[in-house]
PDB file of C-alpha atoms in Angstrom:
ATOM      1  CA  UNK E 903     -74.426 -56.756 -26.587  1.00  0.00           C
ATOM      2  CA  UNK E 904     -74.075 -53.308 -28.258  1.00  0.00           C
ATOM      3  CA  UNK E 905     -72.748 -50.438 -26.051  1.00  0.00           C
ATOM      4  CA  UNK E 906     -74.363 -47.481 -25.762  1.00  0.00           C
ATOM      5  CA  UNK E 907     -72.514 -44.263 -26.896  1.00  0.00           C
ATOM      6  CA  UNK E 908     -73.582 -42.769 -24.073  1.00  0.00           C
ATOM      7  CA  UNK E 909     -72.443 -45.580 -21.428  1.00  0.00           C
ATOM      8  CA  UNK E 910     -69.208 -46.210 -23.596  1.00  0.00           C
ATOM      9  CA  UNK E 911     -68.754 -41.776 -22.804  1.00  0.00           C
ATOM     10  CA  UNK E 912     -69.156 -42.154 -19.161  1.00  0.00           C
ATOM     11  CA  UNK E 913     -66.908 -44.994 -19.049  1.00  0.00           C
ATOM     12  CA  UNK E 914     -64.213 -42.834 -21.120  1.00  0.00           C
ATOM     13  CA  UNK E 915     -64.744 -40.051 -18.421  1.00  0.00           C
ATOM     14  CA  UNK E 916     -64.130 -42.073 -15.518  1.00  0.00           C
ATOM     15  CA  UNK E 917     -60.827 -43.659 -16.863  1.00  0.00           C
ATOM     16  CA  UNK E 918     -59.811 -39.795 -18.013  1.00  0.00           C
ATOM     17  CA  UNK E 919     -60.545 -38.558 -14.681  1.00  0.00           C
ATOM     18  CA  UNK E 920     -58.755 -41.340 -12.727  1.00  0.00           C
ATOM     19  CA  UNK E 921     -56.031 -41.034 -15.308  1.00  0.00           C
ATOM     20  CA  UNK E 922     -55.248 -37.269 -14.809  1.00  0.00           C
ATOM     21  CA  UNK E 923     -55.544 -37.332 -10.763  1.00  0.00           C
ATOM     22  CA  UNK E 924     -52.871 -40.724 -10.471  1.00  0.00           C
ATOM     23  CA  UNK E 925     -50.838 -38.496 -12.611  1.00  0.00           C
ATOM     24  CA  UNK E 926     -51.596 -35.180 -11.027  1.00  0.00           C
ATOM     25  CA  UNK E 927     -50.902 -38.127  -7.375  1.00  0.00           C
ATOM     26  CA  UNK E 928     -47.992 -38.818  -9.502  1.00  0.00           C
ATOM     27  CA  UNK E 929     -46.880 -35.220  -9.480  1.00  0.00           C
ATOM     28  CA  UNK E 930     -47.099 -34.551  -5.881  1.00  0.00           C
ATOM     29  CA  UNK E 931     -45.079 -37.372  -4.817  1.00  0.00           C
ATOM     30  CA  UNK E 932     -42.555 -36.663  -6.931  1.00  0.00           C
ATOM     31  CA  UNK E 933     -42.464 -32.878  -5.668  1.00  0.00           C
ATOM     32  CA  UNK E 934     -41.740 -34.625  -2.158  1.00  0.00           C
ATOM     33  CA  UNK E 935     -39.548 -36.778  -2.884  1.00  0.00           C
ATOM     34  CA  UNK E 936     -37.047 -33.249  -5.065  1.00  0.00           C
ATOM     35  CA  UNK E 937     -38.170 -31.659  -1.030  1.00  0.00           C
ATOM     36  CA  UNK E 938     -36.694 -34.778   0.923  1.00  0.00           C
ATOM     37  CA  UNK E 939     -33.680 -34.870  -1.549  1.00  0.00           C
ATOM     38  CA  UNK E 940     -33.644 -30.394  -0.547  1.00  0.00           C
ATOM     39  CA  UNK E 941     -33.725 -30.767   2.814  1.00  0.00           C
ATOM     40  CA  UNK E 942     -31.003 -33.782   2.864  1.00  0.00           C
ATOM     41  CA  UNK E 943     -28.518 -31.472   0.610  1.00  0.00           C
ATOM     42  CA  UNK E 944     -29.155 -28.518   2.719  1.00  0.00           C
ATOM     43  CA  UNK E 945     -28.387 -30.134   5.710  1.00  0.00           C
ATOM     44  CA  UNK E 946     -25.216 -32.112   4.120  1.00  0.00           C
ATOM     45  CA  UNK E 947     -23.771 -28.259   2.844  1.00  0.00           C
ATOM     46  CA  UNK E 948     -24.863 -26.689   6.304  1.00  0.00           C
ATOM     47  CA  UNK E 949     -22.637 -29.476   7.792  1.00  0.00           C
ATOM     48  CA  UNK E 950     -20.031 -28.300   5.308  1.00  0.00           C
ATOM     49  CA  UNK E 951     -19.870 -24.886   6.357  1.00  0.00           C
ATOM     50  CA  UNK E 952     -19.867 -25.787  10.082  1.00  0.00           C
ATOM     51  CA  UNK E 953     -16.965 -28.158   9.281  1.00  0.00           C
ATOM     52  CA  UNK E 954     -15.136 -25.137   6.808  1.00  0.00           C
ATOM     53  CA  UNK E 955     -15.556 -22.528  10.240  1.00  0.00           C
ATOM     54  CA  UNK E 956     -13.978 -25.547  12.506  1.00  0.00           C
ATOM     55  CA  UNK E 957     -10.985 -26.136  10.021  1.00  0.00           C
ATOM     56  CA  UNK E 958     -10.109 -22.012  10.725  1.00  0.00           C
ATOM     57  CA  UNK E 959     -10.681 -22.536  14.819  1.00  0.00           C
ATOM     58  CA  UNK E 960      -7.560 -23.091  16.412  1.00  0.00           C
ATOM     59  CA  UNK E 961      -7.746 -26.064  18.673  1.00  0.00           C
ATOM     60  CA  UNK E 962     -11.460 -27.108  16.801  1.00  0.00           C
ATOM     61  CA  UNK E 963      -9.581 -29.748  14.623  1.00  0.00           C
ATOM     62  CA  UNK E 964     -10.931 -32.527  16.598  1.00  0.00           C
ATOM     63  CA  UNK E 965     -15.100 -31.346  15.931  1.00  0.00           C
ATOM     64  CA  UNK E 966     -13.934 -31.350  12.392  1.00  0.00           C
ATOM     65  CA  UNK E 967     -14.119 -35.385  12.066  1.00  0.00           C
ATOM     66  CA  UNK E 968     -17.923 -35.841  13.550  1.00  0.00           C
ATOM     67  CA  UNK E 969     -19.848 -33.571  11.424  1.00  0.00           C
ATOM     68  CA  UNK E 970     -18.183 -34.226   8.420  1.00  0.00           C
ATOM     69  CA  UNK E 971     -19.408 -37.866   8.778  1.00  0.00           C
ATOM     70  CA  UNK E 972     -22.845 -36.011   9.805  1.00  0.00           C
ATOM     71  CA  UNK E 973     -22.996 -33.958   6.188  1.00  0.00           C
ATOM     72  CA  UNK E 974     -21.666 -37.352   4.314  1.00  0.00           C
ATOM     73  CA  UNK E 975     -24.971 -39.425   5.838  1.00  0.00           C
ATOM     74  CA  UNK E 976     -26.685 -35.763   4.884  1.00  0.00           C
ATOM     75  CA  UNK E 977     -25.455 -36.806   0.777  1.00  0.00           C
ATOM     76  CA  UNK E 978     -26.105 -39.892   1.564  1.00  0.00           C
ATOM     77  CA  UNK E 979     -29.030 -39.561   2.477  1.00  0.00           C
ATOM     78  CA  UNK E 980     -29.913 -37.440  -0.569  1.00  0.00           C
ATOM     79  CA  UNK E 981     -28.877 -40.116  -3.013  1.00  0.00           C
ATOM     80  CA  UNK E 982     -30.574 -43.036  -1.696  1.00  0.00           C
ATOM     81  CA  UNK E 983     -33.499 -41.068  -3.497  1.00  0.00           C
ATOM     82  CA  UNK E 984     -31.891 -39.494  -6.347  1.00  0.00           C
ATOM     83  CA  UNK E 985     -28.500 -42.255  -7.005  1.00  0.00           C
ATOM     84  CA  UNK E 986     -28.048 -40.964 -10.983  1.00  0.00           C
ATOM     85  CA  UNK E 987     -26.624 -37.045  -9.132  1.00  0.00           C
ATOM     86  CA  UNK E 988     -23.096 -36.601 -10.320  1.00  0.00           C
ATOM     87  CA  UNK E 989     -23.978 -34.225  -7.859  1.00  0.00           C
ATOM     88  CA  UNK E 990     -25.044 -35.198  -4.683  1.00  0.00           C
ATOM     89  CA  UNK E 991     -22.217 -37.505  -5.760  1.00  0.00           C
ATOM     90  CA  UNK E 992     -19.370 -35.187  -6.196  1.00  0.00           C
ATOM     91  CA  UNK E 993     -20.634 -33.605  -3.037  1.00  0.00           C
ATOM     92  CA  UNK E 994     -20.461 -36.838  -0.878  1.00  0.00           C
ATOM     93  CA  UNK E 995     -16.836 -38.367  -2.408  1.00  0.00           C
ATOM     94  CA  UNK E 996     -15.623 -33.741  -1.176  1.00  0.00           C
ATOM     95  CA  UNK E 997     -16.448 -35.173   2.030  1.00  0.00           C
ATOM     96  CA  UNK E 998     -13.406 -36.513   2.458  1.00  0.00           C
ATOM     97  CA  UNK E 999     -11.786 -33.442   2.037  1.00  0.00           C
ATOM     98  CA  UNK E1000     -13.221 -32.176   5.681  1.00  0.00           C
ATOM     99  CA  UNK E1001     -11.018 -34.689   7.476  1.00  0.00           C
ATOM    100  CA  UNK E1002      -7.325 -33.564   6.695  1.00  0.00           C
ATOM    101  CA  UNK E1003      -4.200 -35.022   7.938  1.00  0.00           C
ATOM    102  CA  UNK E1004      -6.043 -37.600   9.234  1.00  0.00           C
ATOM    103  CA  UNK E1005      -7.683 -41.424   8.461  1.00  0.00           C
ATOM    104  CA  UNK E1006     -10.407 -40.957   6.297  1.00  0.00           C
ATOM    105  CA  UNK E1007     -14.084 -40.777   7.221  1.00  0.00           C
ATOM    106  CA  UNK E1008     -14.973 -43.881   4.378  1.00  0.00           C
ATOM    107  CA  UNK E1009     -12.733 -45.573   1.986  1.00  0.00           C
ATOM    108  CA  UNK E1010     -15.465 -48.146   0.627  1.00  0.00           C
ATOM    109  CA  UNK E1011     -17.848 -44.974  -0.139  1.00  0.00           C
ATOM    110  CA  UNK E1012     -15.152 -42.698  -1.150  1.00  0.00           C
ATOM    111  CA  UNK E1013     -14.916 -45.818  -3.917  1.00  0.00           C
ATOM    112  CA  UNK E1014     -17.829 -46.087  -4.006  1.00  0.00           C
ATOM    113  CA  UNK E1015     -18.462 -42.184  -5.443  1.00  0.00           C
ATOM    114  CA  UNK E1016     -16.411 -42.130  -7.840  1.00  0.00           C
ATOM    115  CA  UNK E1017     -16.585 -44.854  -9.757  1.00  0.00           C
ATOM    116  CA  UNK E1018     -21.080 -44.417  -9.241  1.00  0.00           C
ATOM    117  CA  UNK E1019     -19.870 -40.658 -10.814  1.00  0.00           C
ATOM    118  CA  UNK E1020     -17.280 -42.255 -13.559  1.00  0.00           C
ATOM    119  CA  UNK E1021     -20.526 -44.630 -14.572  1.00  0.00           C
ATOM    120  CA  UNK E1022     -22.725 -41.198 -14.618  1.00  0.00           C
ATOM    121  CA  UNK E1023     -20.462 -39.040 -16.205  1.00  0.00           C
ATOM    122  CA  UNK E1024     -17.496 -40.827 -17.503  1.00  0.00           C
ATOM    123  CA  UNK E1025     -15.950 -36.922 -18.680  1.00  0.00           C
ATOM    124  CA  UNK E1026     -16.717 -35.725 -16.276  1.00  0.00           C
ATOM    125  CA  UNK E1027     -13.474 -32.684 -16.118  1.00  0.00           C
ATOM    126  CA  UNK E1028     -13.263 -32.831 -12.162  1.00  0.00           C
ATOM    127  CA  UNK E1029     -12.585 -36.919 -12.444  1.00  0.00           C
ATOM    128  CA  UNK E1030      -8.693 -36.501 -12.386  1.00  0.00           C
ATOM    129  CA  UNK E1031      -8.548 -34.369  -9.653  1.00  0.00           C
ATOM    130  CA  UNK E1032     -11.014 -37.277  -8.197  1.00  0.00           C
ATOM    131  CA  UNK E1033      -8.450 -39.795  -8.578  1.00  0.00           C
ATOM    132  CA  UNK E1034      -5.165 -37.599  -7.396  1.00  0.00           C
ATOM    133  CA  UNK E1035      -7.400 -37.291  -3.810  1.00  0.00           C
ATOM    134  CA  UNK E1036      -7.797 -40.756  -3.632  1.00  0.00           C
ATOM    135  CA  UNK E1037      -4.348 -41.899  -4.184  1.00  0.00           C
ATOM    136  CA  UNK E1038      -3.431 -39.496  -1.260  1.00  0.00           C
ATOM    137  CA  UNK E1039      -6.455 -41.113   0.791  1.00  0.00           C
ATOM    138  CA  UNK E1040      -5.144 -44.371  -0.388  1.00  0.00           C
ATOM    139  CA  UNK E1041      -1.561 -42.366   1.216  1.00  0.00           C
ATOM    140  CA  UNK E1042      -2.799 -41.442   3.787  1.00  0.00           C
ATOM    141  CA  UNK E1043      -4.687 -44.677   4.916  1.00  0.00           C
ATOM    142  CA  UNK E1044      -1.118 -46.721   4.240  1.00  0.00           C
ATOM    143  CA  UNK E1045       0.550 -43.836   6.081  1.00  0.00           C
ATOM    144  CA  UNK E1046      -1.299 -44.185   9.501  1.00  0.00           C
ATOM    145  CA  UNK E1047      -1.601 -48.338   9.029  1.00  0.00           C
ATOM    146  CA  UNK E1048      -5.373 -48.354  10.099  1.00  0.00           C
ATOM    147  CA  UNK E1049      -6.371 -50.508   6.693  1.00  0.00           C
ATOM    148  CA  UNK E1050      -7.734 -54.299   7.561  1.00  0.00           C
ATOM    149  CA  UNK E1051      -4.955 -56.135   6.201  1.00  0.00           C
ATOM    150  CA  UNK E1052      -7.417 -58.467   4.047  1.00  0.00           C
ATOM    151  CA  UNK E1053      -8.311 -54.473   2.751  1.00  0.00           C
ATOM    152  CA  UNK E1054      -7.078 -54.040  -0.337  1.00  0.00           C
ATOM    153  CA  UNK E1055      -6.140 -50.302  -1.143  1.00  0.00           C
ATOM    154  CA  UNK E1056      -4.384 -51.648  -5.281  1.00  0.00           C
ATOM    155  CA  UNK E1057      -6.884 -50.602  -7.426  1.00  0.00           C
TER     156      UNK E1057
END
């Protein structure tokens, strides 16, 4: 049974409108996701600023760890929405720097962020400094004796 040109035109128009609507909705969903990532990054940045401020206040250093942990959670929430963002992995990694002279926040998390950065950006110029920082973190872990016996520290 042949299809009339009028029916074919109506069907084509309907499909075009439906796909345009789907593309518009995809754009809206993408924008919502980007907005959520931005919100989490801003929460992380705010916690980092707060931690830096606490580092400069006498007697407040003990309050830095929970604030740094909050920053790490915020950056990891943003990474859950945008897992291939090198800058977010870097920011999550650098929250370790906020906890000086004490046990790191999370050695597995720190190493995972460094490994993922190396996968995504193998020639990132920040890598040598980050490797030195990991060595420092692992040294603190050994020094303070908090590493469980079954956790390997050699990489």
